[in-house]
C-alpha positions as semicolon CSV with decimal commas, in nm:
position;residue;x (nm);y (nm);z (nm)
1;M;1,756;0,881;-0,065
2;N;1,516;0,544;-0,131
3;I;1,283;0,767;-0,244
4;L;1,539;0,875;-0,530
5;S;1,645;0,533;-0,594
6;R;1,267;0,465;-0,658
7;V;1,277;0,737;-0,947
8;Y;1,569;0,648;-1,105
9;S;1,399;0,561;-1,452
10;D;1,213;0,894;-1,450
11;L;1,538;1,112;-1,442
12;P;1,691;1,271;-1,717
13;E;1,949;1,004;-1,918
14;D;2,242;1,273;-1,856
15;I;2,236;1,260;-1,495
16;Q;2,078;0,920;-1,408
17;D;2,492;0,807;-1,310
18;L;2,577;1,123;-1,125
19;T;2,442;0,958;-0,758
20;G;2,658;1,153;-0,580
21;S;2,487;1,456;-0,666
22;L;2,130;1,367;-0,632
23;L;2,216;1,190;-0,350
24;A;2,337;1,540;-0,197
25;G;2,040;1,756;-0,348
26;A;1,820;1,512;-0,229
27;F;1,939;1,607;0,149
28;H;2,025;1,975;0,077
29;P;1,700;2,126;0,190
30;D;1,733;2,001;0,545
31;S;2,095;2,092;0,560
32;F;2,057;2,400;0,731
33;Y;1,791;2,285;0,979
34;D;1,934;2,344;1,364
35;C;2,287;2,435;1,136
36;M;2,504;2,748;1,202
37;G;2,174;2,914;1,244
38;H;2,046;2,902;0,943
39;S;1,706;2,727;0,943
40;N;1,524;3,006;0,739
41;A;1,736;2,922;0,460
42;G;1,682;2,556;0,514
43;E;1,282;2,636;0,530
44;E;1,362;2,854;0,179
45;A;1,544;2,581;0,029
46;H;1,238;2,329;0,097
47;W;1,017;2,578;-0,174
48;P;0,986;2,600;-0,593
49;P;1,164;2,971;-0,576
50;F;1,478;2,842;-0,446
51;L;1,497;2,559;-0,728
52;R;1,420;2,852;-0,973
53;E;1,681;3,054;-0,856
54;L;1,917;2,749;-0,843
55;V;1,812;2,692;-1,242
56;L;1,889;2,968;-1,354
57;T;2,273;2,982;-1,212
58;Y;2,280;2,712;-1,338
59;K;2,189;2,849;-1,689
60;Q;2,439;3,105;-1,606
61;M;2,746;2,875;-1,616
62;A;2,968;2,904;-1,893
63;E;2,934;2,511;-1,884
64;P;2,621;2,292;-1,872
65;D;2,676;2,131;-1,584
66;H;2,581;1,802;-1,540
67;K;2,636;1,776;-1,144
68;M;2,460;2,076;-1,017
69;K;2,085;1,976;-1,237
70;A;2,142;1,633;-1,110
71;F;2,136;1,769;-0,765
72;I;1,845;2,061;-0,878
73;Y;1,670;1,712;-0,898
74;G;1,769;1,562;-0,597
75;V;1,643;1,909;-0,382
76;F;1,310;1,862;-0,641
77;T;1,270;1,531;-0,479
78;H;1,290;1,666;-0,122
79;Q;1,103;1,900;-0,197
80;I;0,743;1,712;-0,331
81;A;0,803;1,439;-0,042
82;D;0,786;1,678;0,222
83;I;0,493;1,800;0,068
84;N;0,325;1,456;0,117
85;W;0,479;1,356;0,393
86;H;0,389;1,698;0,590
87;S;0,056;1,774;0,437
88;L;0,197;2,101;0,391
89;H;-0,131;2,337;0,202
90;K;-0,320;1,936;0,178
91;S;-0,492;1,719;0,456
92;Q;-0,419;1,374;0,628
93;G;-0,095;1,320;0,467
94;L;0,149;1,093;0,670
95;L;0,264;1,307;0,944
96;Q;-0,112;1,422;1,064
97;Y;-0,205;1,047;1,060
98;L;0,030;0,865;1,244
99;A;-0,007;1,200;1,466
100;H;-0,358;1,170;1,525
101;I;-0,383;0,768;1,571
102;E;-0,006;0,724;1,783
103;F;0,068;1,024;1,923
104;N;-0,276;1,183;2,077
105;G;-0,263;1,442;1,816
106;N;0,132;1,555;1,921
107;V;0,241;1,618;1,570
108;S;0,607;1,787;1,714
109;Q;0,610;1,416;1,881
110;A;0,525;1,189;1,577
111;H;0,783;1,424;1,373
112;S;1,038;1,357;1,573
113;F;0,940;0,945;1,581
114;L;0,890;1,008;1,202
115;D;1,197;1,116;1,060
116;T;1,416;0,893;1,203
117;G;1,183;0,604;1,238
118;A;1,067;0,569;0,857
119;D;1,459;0,532;0,792
120;F;1,505;0,268;1,048
121;I;1,241;0,064;0,868
122;V;1,324;0,163;0,522
123;L;1,701;0,085;0,593
124;S;1,595;-0,223;0,707
125;H;1,345;-0,328;0,452
126;Q;1,645;-0,284;0,199
127;F;1,893;-0,443;0,308
128;E;1,651;-0,768;0,449
129;N;1,755;-1,063;0,331
130;L;2,041;-0,978;0,043
131;G;2,238;-1,165;-0,094
132;L;2,602;-1,041;0,007
133;D;2,684;-0,865;-0,324
134;Q;2,337;-0,702;-0,350
135;R;2,434;-0,616;0,039
136;I;2,774;-0,443;-0,049
137;S;2,600;-0,318;-0,351
138;L;2,349;-0,119;-0,201
139;A;2,582;0,008;0,134
140;E;2,829;0,145;-0,170
141;Y;2,531;0,340;-0,286
142;Y;2,467;0,458;0,047
143;S;2,844;0,564;0,135
144;T;2,885;0,718;-0,202
145;P;3,079;1,046;-0,104
146;W;2,813;1,363;-0,147
147;D;2,894;1,606;-0,447
148;F;2,730;1,963;-0,433
149;P;2,798;2,316;-0,607
150;T;2,897;2,499;-0,273
151;K;2,966;2,803;-0,470
152;E;2,664;2,817;-0,737
153;L;2,480;2,716;-0,400
154;V;2,601;3,034;-0,229
155;K;2,524;3,280;-0,505
156;T;2,124;3,152;-0,466
157;Y;2,116;3,182;-0,174
158;R;2,239;3,576;-0,166
159;K;1,980;3,632;-0,453
160;L;1,735;3,514;-0,230
161;G;1,829;3,733;0,079
162;F;2,060;3,456;0,296
163;E;2,391;3,530;0,360
164;V;2,531;3,159;0,357
165;T;2,986;3,071;0,335
166;E;3,113;2,756;0,142
167;S;3,245;2,689;0,512
168;E;2,851;2,668;0,678
169;I;2,750;2,504;0,376
170;E;3,014;2,169;0,341
171;F;2,971;2,150;0,740
172;C;2,597;2,121;0,705
173;M;2,602;1,880;0,457
174;M;2,853;1,701;0,601
175;R;2,701;1,674;0,911
176;G;2,410;1,491;0,683
177;Y;2,661;1,284;0,580
178;A;2,764;1,184;0,901
179;A;2,441;1,078;1,020
180;L;2,345;0,911;0,704
181;Q;2,644;0,653;0,757
182;G;2,579;0,674;1,123
183;E;2,235;0,494;1,061
184;L;2,385;0,249;0,858
185;G;2,568;0,157;1,107
186;T;2,293;0,144;1,357
187;F;1,984;0,008;1,211
188;R;1,949;-0,324;1,266
189;S;1,973;-0,224;1,609
190;F;1,709;0,038;1,646
191;T;1,460;-0,098;1,427
192;P;1,304;-0,372;1,593
193;A;1,232;-0,104;1,886
194;V;1,062;0,113;1,647
195;R;0,829;-0,144;1,485
196;Y;0,688;-0,210;1,883
197;R;0,643;0,177;1,904
198;S;0,479;0,143;1,621
199;P;0,384;-0,114;1,426
200;L;0,120;0,104;1,220
201;L;0,424;0,313;1,088
202;N;0,619;-0,038;0,990
203;E;0,218;-0,102;0,800
204;V;0,125;0,239;0,624
205;L;0,465;0,363;0,566
206;D;0,476;0,292;0,202
207;D;0,102;0,224;0,125
208;Y;-0,053;0,506;0,296
209;Y;-0,263;0,659;0,026
210;F;-0,129;1,050;0,092
211;G;0,249;1,047;0,211
212;G;0,337;0,708;0,188
213;L;0,691;0,641;-0,043
214;S;0,452;0,435;-0,306
215;D;0,229;0,800;-0,279
216;I;0,516;1,026;-0,274
217;I;0,718;0,884;-0,594
218;Y;0,381;0,837;-0,805
219;T;0,398;1,255;-0,744
220;I;0,710;1,333;-0,828
221;S;0,691;1,105;-1,136
222;C;0,369;1,302;-1,225
223;C;0,573;1,646;-1,186
224;M;0,905;1,602;-1,349
225;K;0,751;1,750;-1,673
226;G;0,723;2,057;-1,455
227;L;1,069;2,107;-1,375
228;S;1,187;2,068;-1,679
229;G;1,023;2,354;-1,785
230;L;1,213;2,551;-1,553
231;F;1,502;2,451;-1,781
232;D;1,397;2,486;-2,127
233;G;1,216;2,838;-1,957
234;T;0,899;2,777;-1,996
235;M;0,814;2,830;-1,621
236;V;1,066;3,075;-1,508
237;N;0,769;3,344;-1,442
238;D;0,617;3,175;-1,151
239;P;0,809;2,831;-1,027
240;W;0,484;2,744;-0,816
241;L;0,330;2,637;-1,130
242;I;0,616;2,372;-1,141
243;C;0,345;2,114;-0,979
244;S;0,003;2,235;-0,834
245;I;0,157;1,994;-0,493
246;F;0,246;2,317;-0,410
247;Q;-0,059;2,514;-0,432
248;P;-0,342;2,509;-0,177
249;N;-0,621;2,260;-0,275
250;H;-0,918;2,449;-0,406
251;N;-1,170;2,187;-0,552
252;D;-1,148;1,909;-0,819
253;A;-1,193;2,107;-1,115
254;T;-0,822;2,244;-1,147
255;T;-0,637;2,081;-1,386
256;S;-0,331;2,120;-1,584
257;S;-0,157;2,000;-1,889
258;N;0,166;1,950;-1,678
259;Y;0,162;1,606;-1,547
260;A;0,289;1,304;-1,798
261;I;0,335;0,964;-1,620
262;R;0,581;0,717;-1,827
263;S;0,436;0,467;-2,008
264;N;0,619;0,112;-1,947
265;D;0,585;-0,162;-2,211
266;Q;0,370;-0,445;-2,067
267;Q;0,628;-0,693;-2,074
268;I;0,646;-1,060;-1,791
269;R;0,965;-1,206;-1,716
270;M;0,906;-1,552;-1,578
271;T;1,204;-1,825;-1,449
272;R;1,137;-2,210;-1,281
273;K;1,277;-2,142;-0,925
274;G;1,485;-2,471;-0,751
275;D;1,181;-2,538;-0,544
276;G;0,966;-2,584;-0,889
277;A;0,798;-2,259;-0,835
278;L;0,690;-2,033;-1,128
279;H;0,863;-1,684;-1,065
280;L;0,697;-1,428;-1,273
281;W;0,772;-1,048;-1,257
282;S;0,760;-0,717;-1,391
283;D;0,999;-0,502;-1,649
284;S;0,788;-0,173;-1,500
285;V;0,942;0,015;-1,212
286;N;0,762;0,065;-0,918
287;S;0,457;-0,084;-1,050
288;K;0,371;-0,304;-0,750
289;F;0,322;-0,597;-0,982
290;G;0,144;-0,863;-0,752
291;T;-0,089;-0,568;-0,551
292;S;-0,388;-0,832;-0,615
293;L;-0,446;-1,115;-0,723
294;L;-0,751;-1,359;-0,850
295;F;-0,848;-1,722;-1,039
296;H;-1,099;-1,677;-1,314
297;I;-1,277;-1,853;-1,572
298;S;-1,339;-1,645;-1,870
299;A;-1,657;-1,660;-2,065
300;S;-1,492;-1,886;-2,304
301;G;-1,393;-2,134;-2,041
302;Y;-1,058;-2,063;-2,030
303;A;-0,895;-2,060;-1,689
304;E;-0,699;-1,685;-1,612
305;L;-0,462;-1,545;-1,354
306;L;-0,566;-1,221;-1,237
307;I;-0,260;-0,979;-1,138
308;G;-0,284;-0,633;-0,985
309;A;-0,005;-0,379;-1,044
310;E;-0,154;-0,023;-0,905
311;Y;0,099;0,194;-0,986
312;D;0,236;0,026;-1,344
313;G;0,208;0,319;-1,580
314;G;0,147;0,553;-1,266
315;L;-0,239;0,470;-1,350
316;G;-0,212;0,065;-1,266
317;S;-0,293;-0,183;-1,463
318;V;-0,458;-0,609;-1,463
319;Y;-0,223;-0,842;-1,613
320;V;-0,463;-1,158;-1,735
321;L;-0,234;-1,409;-1,784
322;P;-0,401;-1,749;-1,919
323;L;-0,308;-2,063;-1,701
324;K;-0,247;-2,306;-2,029
325;N;0,053;-2,141;-2,197
326;L;0,146;-1,967;-1,839
327;F;0,236;-2,336;-1,729
328;E;0,332;-2,441;-2,055
329;E;0,586;-2,158;-2,017
330;Q;0,411;-1,935;-2,260
331;V;0,340;-1,609;-2,139
332;H;0,063;-1,416;-2,296
333;V;-0,056;-1,083;-2,153
334;I;-0,325;-0,853;-2,183
335;S;-0,338;-0,547;-1,993
336;T;-0,677;-0,399;-1,936
337;K;-0,645;-0,053;-1,802
338;P;-0,925;0,191;-1,696
339;H;-1,125;0,354;-2,036
340;E;-1,014;0,695;-1,983
341;E;-0,739;0,846;-1,832
342;T;-0,692;1,227;-1,670
343;N;-0,404;1,493;-1,662
344;K;-0,549;1,633;-1,334
345;L;-0,340;1,586;-1,099
346;T;-0,518;1,342;-0,821
347;F;-0,454;1,071;-0,532
348;A;-0,270;0,846;-0,718
349;P;-0,580;0,615;-0,922
350;R;-0,434;0,268;-0,815
351;F;-0,641;0,044;-1,077
352;G;-0,630;-0,280;-0,986
353;H;-0,619;-0,191;-0,626
354;G;-0,877;-0,480;-0,572
355;M;-1,048;-0,693;-0,765
356;A;-1,385;-0,921;-0,741
357;I;-1,603;-1,189;-0,950
358;W;-1,973;-1,055;-0,904
359;N;-2,219;-1,301;-1,043
360;T;-2,529;-1,189;-1,140
361;S;-2,816;-1,470;-1,251
362;R;-2,701;-1,397;-1,632
363;H;-2,308;-1,291;-1,615
364;S;-1,995;-1,322;-1,466
365;F;-1,846;-0,975;-1,410
366;L;-1,528;-0,892;-1,307
367;V;-1,475;-0,566;-1,071
368;I;-1,172;-0,375;-1,038
369;S;-1,112;-0,090;-0,777
370;E;-0,964;0,195;-0,847
371;P;-0,968;0,367;-0,526
372;G;-0,768;0,636;-0,595
373;L;-1,055;0,781;-0,813
374;S;-1,346;0,649;-0,579
375;Q;-1,445;0,424;-0,860
376;L;-1,514;0,057;-0,946
377;N;-1,515;-0,076;-1,313
378;V;-1,708;-0,376;-1,435
379;F;-1,609;-0,575;-1,723
380;L;-1,767;-0,887;-1,906
381;D;-1,487;-1,005;-1,992
382;S;-1,226;-0,759;-2,127
383;R;-1,515;-0,523;-2,222
384;L;-1,560;-0,250;-1,970
385;V;-1,935;-0,199;-1,946
386;A;-1,999;-0,034;-1,617
387;V;-1,795;0,215;-1,398
388;I;-1,959;0,280;-1,032
389;H;-1,855;0,612;-0,882
390;D;-1,898;0,766;-0,571
391;E;-2,036;1,098;-0,689
392;K;-1,946;1,232;-0,307
393;A;-1,586;1,188;-0,348
394;R;-1,290;1,381;-0,340
395;T;-0,992;1,299;-0,597
396;Q;-0,742;1,603;-0,596
397;L;-0,455;1,495;-0,467
398;G;-0,420;1,584;-0,078
399;I;-0,773;1,691;-0,066
400;S;-0,961;1,606;0,271
401;G;-1,362;1,456;0,228
402;P;-1,507;1,126;0,154
403;K;-1,276;0,946;-0,026
404;Q;-1,058;0,609;-0,139
405;M;-1,336;0,379;-0,207
406;G;-1,248;0,064;-0,341
407;L;-0,973;-0,001;-0,062
408;I;-1,237;-0,304;0,062
409;L;-1,379;-0,468;-0,217
410;T;-1,542;-0,852;-0,190
411;V;-1,899;-0,969;-0,245
412;N;-2,173;-1,174;-0,035
413;D;-2,558;-1,237;-0,039
414;V;-2,607;-0,911;0,199
415;N;-2,990;-0,944;0,116
416;D;-3,025;-1,323;0,078
417;D;-3,188;-1,240;-0,234
418;G;-3,031;-1,538;-0,441
419;I;-2,773;-1,275;-0,597
420;N;-2,458;-1,203;-0,494
421;D;-2,396;-0,837;-0,365
422;L;-2,104;-0,600;-0,413
423;I;-1,924;-0,485;-0,055
424;V;-1,660;-0,174;-0,091
425;G;-1,520;0,025;0,187
426;S;-1,266;0,296;0,240
427;C;-1,164;0,344;0,566
428;H;-0,986;0,710;0,521
429;Y;-1,366;0,809;0,443
430;D;-1,410;1,161;0,622
431;T;-1,792;1,183;0,702
432;L;-1,969;1,503;0,810
433;D;-1,864;1,450;1,221
434;A;-1,483;1,312;1,223
435;I;-1,156;1,264;0,996
436;Q;-1,115;0,919;0,843
437;R;-1,449;0,763;1,005
438;G;-1,434;0,460;0,758
439;I;-1,736;0,350;0,567
440;V;-1,875;0,032;0,398
441;K;-2,139;0,012;0,113
442;I;-2,369;-0,258;-0,015
443;L;-2,458;-0,218;-0,367
444;S;-2,708;-0,481;-0,469
445;G;-2,655;-0,697;-0,725
446;A;-3,009;-0,759;-0,795
447;H;-3,065;-0,364;-0,876
448;F;-2,690;-0,387;-1,081
449;A;-2,792;-0,663;-1,274
450;K;-3,151;-0,472;-1,397
451;L;-2,951;-0,167;-1,485
452;I;-2,692;-0,320;-1,686
453;E;-2,849;-0,608;-1,829
454;E;-3,088;-0,315;-1,969
455;Y;-2,770;-0,125;-2,147
456;I;-2,613;-0,392;-2,287
457;D;-2,854;-0,433;-2,499
458;S;-2,912;-0,071;-2,608
459;A;-2,753;0,107;-2,863
460;L;-2,493;0,277;-2,651
461;G;-2,403;-0,045;-2,505
462;I;-2,378;-0,249;-2,872
463;H;-2,101;-0,001;-2,948
464;G;-1,914;-0,049;-2,599
465;F;-1,947;0,270;-2,445
466;P;-1,983;0,178;-2,055
467;L;-2,269;0,274;-1,835
468;H;-2,205;0,535;-1,556
469;I;-2,343;0,443;-1,224
470;N;-2,406;0,657;-0,933
471;D;-2,295;0,427;-0,634
472;E;-2,607;0,589;-0,427
473;Q;-2,840;0,460;-0,703
474;I;-2,746;0,084;-0,589
475;E;-2,688;0,149;-0,267
476;I;-2,897;-0,052;-0,007
477;N;-2,697;-0,005;0,321
478;C;-2,451;0,158;0,470
479;F;-2,231;0,075;0,759
480;T;-2,073;0,296;0,965
481;I;-1,855;0,296;1,325
482;P;-2,104;0,297;1,573
483;R;-2,094;0,581;1,853
484;Q;-1,995;0,379;2,127
485;L;-1,628;0,292;1,910
486;Q;-1,585;0,613;1,784
487;R;-1,266;0,850;1,828
488;D;-1,311;1,171;1,998
489;S;-1,008;1,271;1,740
490;G;-1,181;1,082;1,460
491;Y;-0,934;0,822;1,238
492;D;-1,115;0,575;1,323
493;E;-0,989;0,368;1,011
494;F;-1,340;0,141;1,003
495;A;-1,332;-0,101;0,721
496;T;-0,968;-0,208;0,739
497;S;-1,113;-0,539;0,684
498;I;-1,439;-0,736;0,641
499;A;-1,566;-1,064;0,638
500;F;-1,934;-1,236;0,683
501;S;-2,070;-1,545;0,812
502;A;-2,419;-1,703;0,716
503;D;-2,568;-1,413;0,990
504;K;-2,306;-1,175;1,043
505;L;-2,138;-0,916;0,887
506;F;-1,745;-0,876;1,049
507;I;-1,555;-0,538;1,000
508;G;-1,208;-0,451;1,158
509;S;-1,141;-0,050;1,331
510;A;-0,800;-0,019;1,327
511;G;-0,800;0,341;1,484
512;S;-0,955;0,161;1,820
513;G;-0,796;-0,157;1,790
514;T;-1,180;-0,356;1,815
515;L;-1,407;-0,593;1,554
516;A;-1,721;-0,471;1,506
517;I;-1,985;-0,761;1,481
518;F;-2,346;-0,690;1,308
519;N;-2,621;-0,901;1,166
520;K;-2,695;-0,836;0,763
521;S;-2,968;-0,543;0,846
522;G;-2,699;-0,347;0,971
523;E;-2,783;-0,375;1,357
524;F;-2,492;-0,336;1,581
525;L;-2,423;-0,614;1,824
526;Y;-2,135;-0,565;2,015
527;N;-1,797;-0,557;1,938
528;M;-1,470;-0,777;2,053
529;I;-1,103;-0,680;2,149
530;P;-0,835;-0,913;2,192
531;D;-0,843;-1,066;2,506
532;S;-0,536;-0,978;2,655
533;H;-0,630;-0,616;2,614
534;V;-0,919;-0,500;2,806
535;R;-0,973;-0,100;2,799
536;A;-1,117;0,255;2,677
537;I;-1,178;0,284;2,321
538;Q;-0,997;0,643;2,302
539;N;-0,636;0,684;2,179
540;T;-0,537;0,320;2,156
541;P;-0,215;0,297;2,025
542;F;-0,171;0,030;1,824
543;G;0,138;-0,114;1,967
544;S;-0,098;-0,245;2,288
545;N;-0,306;-0,457;2,068
546;G;-0,055;-0,582;1,772
547;L;-0,283;-0,425;1,450
548;Y;-0,602;-0,646;1,580
549;G;-0,793;-0,698;1,293
550;Y;-0,577;-0,428;1,016
551;H;-0,479;-0,713;0,807
552;K;-0,714;-0,998;0,745
553;I;-1,055;-1,177;0,875
554;I;-1,137;-1,512;0,771
555;T;-1,475;-1,698;0,872
556;G;-1,532;-2,050;0,777
557;S;-1,825;-2,360;0,936
558;W;-1,735;-2,650;1,101
559;N;-1,988;-2,938;1,186
560;E;-2,246;-2,645;1,132
561;I;-2,056;-2,431;1,373
562;A;-1,970;-2,068;1,266
563;W;-1,558;-1,976;1,301
564;I;-1,376;-1,654;1,274
565;M;-1,026;-1,568;1,262
566;V;-0,905;-1,280;1,297
567;F;-0,529;-1,147;1,285
568;A;-0,325;-0,964;1,479
569;N;0,011;-0,947;1,304
570;S;0,253;-0,728;1,508
571;E;0,128;-0,879;1,799
572;T;0,416;-0,953;2,046
573;V;0,351;-1,262;2,240
574;D;0,647;-1,389;2,545
575;N;0,971;-1,330;2,334
576;C;0,845;-1,361;2,069
577;L;0,862;-1,022;1,903
578;L;0,611;-0,872;1,652
579;C;0,569;-1,252;1,574
580;G;0,183;-1,202;1,502
581;V;-0,144;-1,379;1,653
582;A;-0,424;-1,542;1,484
583;Y;-0,778;-1,536;1,712
584;L;-0,956;-1,792;1,662
585;Y;-1,332;-1,778;1,744
586;V;-1,637;-1,999;1,751
587;D;-2,006;-1,833;1,694
588;R;-2,212;-1,890;2,005
589;Q;-2,445;-1,614;1,992
590;R;-2,155;-1,452;2,048
591;L;-1,811;-1,521;1,944
592;E;-1,625;-1,754;2,192
593;L;-1,213;-1,736;2,191
594;V;-1,122;-2,112;2,139
595;A;-0,737;-2,109;2,059
596;K;-0,480;-1,811;1,978
597;V;-0,244;-1,968;1,722
598;R;0,085;-1,831;1,669
599;P;0,469;-1,948;1,519
600;E;0,641;-2,047;1,817
601;K;0,945;-1,861;1,740
602;G;1,095;-1,617;1,553
603;Q;1,142;-1,220;1,553
604;Q;0,920;-0,959;1,343
605;L;0,758;-1,218;1,157
606;F;0,436;-1,031;1,081
607;F;0,187;-1,415;1,065
608;G;-0,106;-1,295;0,968
609;V;0,018;-0,970;0,702
610;N;-0,263;-1,171;0,479
611;A;-0,473;-1,496;0,487
612;L;-0,722;-1,703;0,288
613;A;-0,921;-2,030;0,356
614;R;-1,023;-2,305;0,181
615;G;-1,280;-2,470;0,353
616;N;-1,123;-2,543;0,686
617;D;-0,761;-2,502;0,587
618;V;-0,607;-2,141;0,606
619;Y;-0,314;-2,001;0,451
620;V;-0,137;-1,737;0,662
621;A;0,167;-1,536;0,511
622;A;0,419;-1,418;0,719
623;E;0,647;-1,141;0,539
624;G;0,881;-1,087;0,800
625;W;0,998;-1,491;0,806
626;L;1,409;-1,592;0,777
627;D;1,500;-1,202;0,771
628;G;1,272;-1,083;0,471
629;A;1,225;-1,413;0,281
630;G;0,890;-1,489;0,392
631;A;0,692;-1,799;0,416
632;I;0,318;-1,927;0,408
633;W;0,157;-2,079;0,695
634;K;-0,122;-2,348;0,659
635;I;-0,335;-2,394;0,952
636;N;-0,632;-2,700;0,992
637;V;-0,861;-2,509;1,204
638;G;-1,068;-2,822;1,197
639;K;-0,850;-2,993;1,381
640;I;-0,832;-2,752;1,600
641;L;-1,181;-2,686;1,712
642;E;-1,207;-3,108;1,728
643;A;-0,932;-3,036;1,954
644;N;-1,143;-2,792;2,124
645;A;-1,441;-2,988;2,155
646;N;-1,290;-3,227;2,341
647;T;-1,079;-3,039;2,551
648;K;-1,351;-2,743;2,600
649;F;-1,070;-2,468;2,724
650;K;-0,886;-2,225;2,521
651;Q;-0,570;-2,362;2,325
652;E;-0,233;-2,159;2,279
653;I;-0,148;-2,347;1,992
654;L;0,241;-2,304;1,849
655;L;0,320;-2,391;1,533
656;S;0,630;-2,524;1,445
657;E;0,862;-2,482;1,159
658;E;0,784;-2,836;1,026
659;K;0,407;-2,956;0,925
660;T;0,211;-3,072;1,244
661;E;-0,154;-3,191;1,305
662;F;-0,268;-2,815;1,345
663;G;-0,037;-2,671;1,095
664;G;0,341;-2,575;0,963
665;I;0,514;-2,435;0,695
666;I;0,426;-2,497;0,360
667;I;0,564;-2,232;0,121
668;H;0,911;-2,090;0,201
669;G;1,032;-1,759;0,043
670;T;1,347;-1,768;-0,107
671;V;1,648;-1,675;0,052
672;G;1,875;-1,410;-0,084
673;E;1,595;-1,251;-0,315
674;G;1,574;-0,987;-0,095
675;Y;1,200;-0,799;0,115
676;S;0,940;-0,849;-0,148
677;G;0,614;-0,799;0,098
678;F;0,585;-1,180;0,042
679;G;0,243;-1,283;0,067
680;R;0,062;-0,946;0,059
681;S;-0,180;-1,097;-0,190
682;L;-0,243;-1,435;-0,174
683;E;-0,478;-1,681;-0,457
684;V;-0,551;-2,068;-0,403
685;F;-0,738;-2,236;-0,689
686;E;-0,736;-2,563;-0,896
687;F;-0,630;-2,605;-1,244
688;Q;-0,604;-2,903;-1,436
689;Q;-0,694;-3,131;-1,120
690;E;-0,390;-2,986;-0,913
691;L;-0,380;-2,717;-0,644
692;Y;-0,208;-2,416;-0,634
693;I;-0,097;-2,123;-0,450
694;A;-0,008;-1,740;-0,587
695;V;0,215;-1,597;-0,379
696;G;0,253;-1,214;-0,430
697;R;0,518;-0,985;-0,399
698;P;0,437;-0,689;-0,473
699;L;0,744;-0,487;-0,275
700;Y;0,942;-0,749;-0,469
701;G;1,294;-0,511;-0,582
702;Y;1,277;-0,312;-0,275
703;G;1,672;-0,387;-0,183
704;S;1,774;-0,276;-0,562
705;V;1,902;0,017;-0,662
706;S;1,762;-0,012;-1,032
707;G;1,400;-0,047;-0,850
708;L;1,149;-0,171;-0,694
709;T;0,920;-0,384;-0,962
710;G;0,720;-0,674;-0,759
711;A;0,649;-1,004;-0,853
712;V;0,385;-1,353;-0,818
713;D;0,486;-1,685;-0,719
714;I;0,335;-1,919;-0,772
715;H;0,369;-2,328;-0,580
716;K;0,197;-2,641;-0,649
717;L;0,054;-2,716;-0,309
718;E;0,092;-3,113;-0,224
719;D;-0,267;-3,306;-0,065
């Protein structure tokens, strides 16, 4: 039902207002499971031949029935969602992922948990932090009476060899409607238990690359033209060709012309909020505007804020906002897109998922990752000068193998040659020995500089053609999870987070809940786990480690002592359910825990869903604060380490909402604006001698039946 509301703009205009028929269709394929002995008919309703017969029945009607057409579109959204969700004919969909990591490989248990648990989490996010009128509107949407073509369904099932009656259809459909109404009345009570059992599901339900909600919506949008082909008669002979998602994967060479992604006009809206913050949002539905943020000084010397929108137009965009005009409340937007588009049904490209500034001796390059295609797009100002590919990577939607490079993107001078290297990783990368072991590659800044500087001055470079580079040409090291930390079943999820100190590399391995520490030459030194959990690596449930090292690792230096902060954003401590904890270490040969920092009160805060450091100040996002409004804490690491130097024992630091010596809330999300993924991206920057923080809200609009867009708030920080 949530998916249906998010593809609203892709539906034909003549059915967009037929909510009751759309909702009924979106549920119908599941209606006969375990109902009236018609499970086989229910299975049939999940596949394209059922769609074809429905369309043929529709076309035989004396007058066009828009309600039946809407019902068919609802069925279609369910069929696509189930393919991605359950990995039917595909590999490593959300259900398989969850089963292997949290249910010891038991797909049946994971399936039972996922079907209900996902409903509760989605409903919770949709209703969180809404104003009264919005809550009423959303409740009315879900309570809309279902309208379904009973007689036509009987005819359709009969043509497919199934004898069902009108009364059986009505009973099984209304049973589903009653179950939905029951969930509406109970989700607030049950969601905390679901999140506690699987904080991982709470994290990946929207964002998982194959079968997460954003991916499903992308796939449906790509395949809408194929469904239109059934109605206009071009696809009747073989309904399996509606969309290649219905077919087993063969190889990456398969192409089709049936995929059309709607291009949205690049529009940014802006308003100034009551607290003085600038509020920016996009007109592009499902764009996830605010996916990533980066402050940048252009070659012309202009300060710019770059905002990623990884699903904008289906492909992804980066919006470049000159700050001078922005603070004068004049928005000038340049949308930077990759140089070529593909008509192949690939993983969602997600251009703009990550960004980094890569400085060489002569130039400052902007790197924008495109993990669905496992490539990095390198720009010199607005000019695309290079595309770095992982040529081993697979890109066809739902395929296994090396994939999703660019989920991690950062820079560091790893080999100490005075030139920053590019660090790129993927926790979903399959290796030869296991699924989703994960990988981190170090790409040489010096090697890249030599290649690109020669090319820029060449004939092709002068004419604006980008240089294509296989990442192996410039790779100088590669990090994988040490054998002693590996899970037998794979799904180690190595490289969900990464950070550097002067001489070490820290990589989160979320599948085993550990932090792996390497020297910069690539030698594994040791690993860390949360201090309260002493356990084996194998089959570690995420609930037991609170997603330690899953999202963010922050490093810094105080009085020439390196410190490292590792977040477990879903850890439960005492009576603080899913509050989140920051583990603060100092590096004295080995990491030594000196403090655990967390909010002193609250529930489901998810403190540490994102963080960044500016000197010894750490800005920490807690997207769940105040029923999903969100908040940003500022932690003074220097003060904590100073106190530790005097006491010499581990501290438990409880942060109040007011600012104290060690920290407190500095930014409050706006009450009544809904859940927005507040702080999922962050950037702190100085402009005209003032300090600002940009807070990404890529899920802004989650509770709106008219569509999720994404937003960014820009706040001035006090000294």
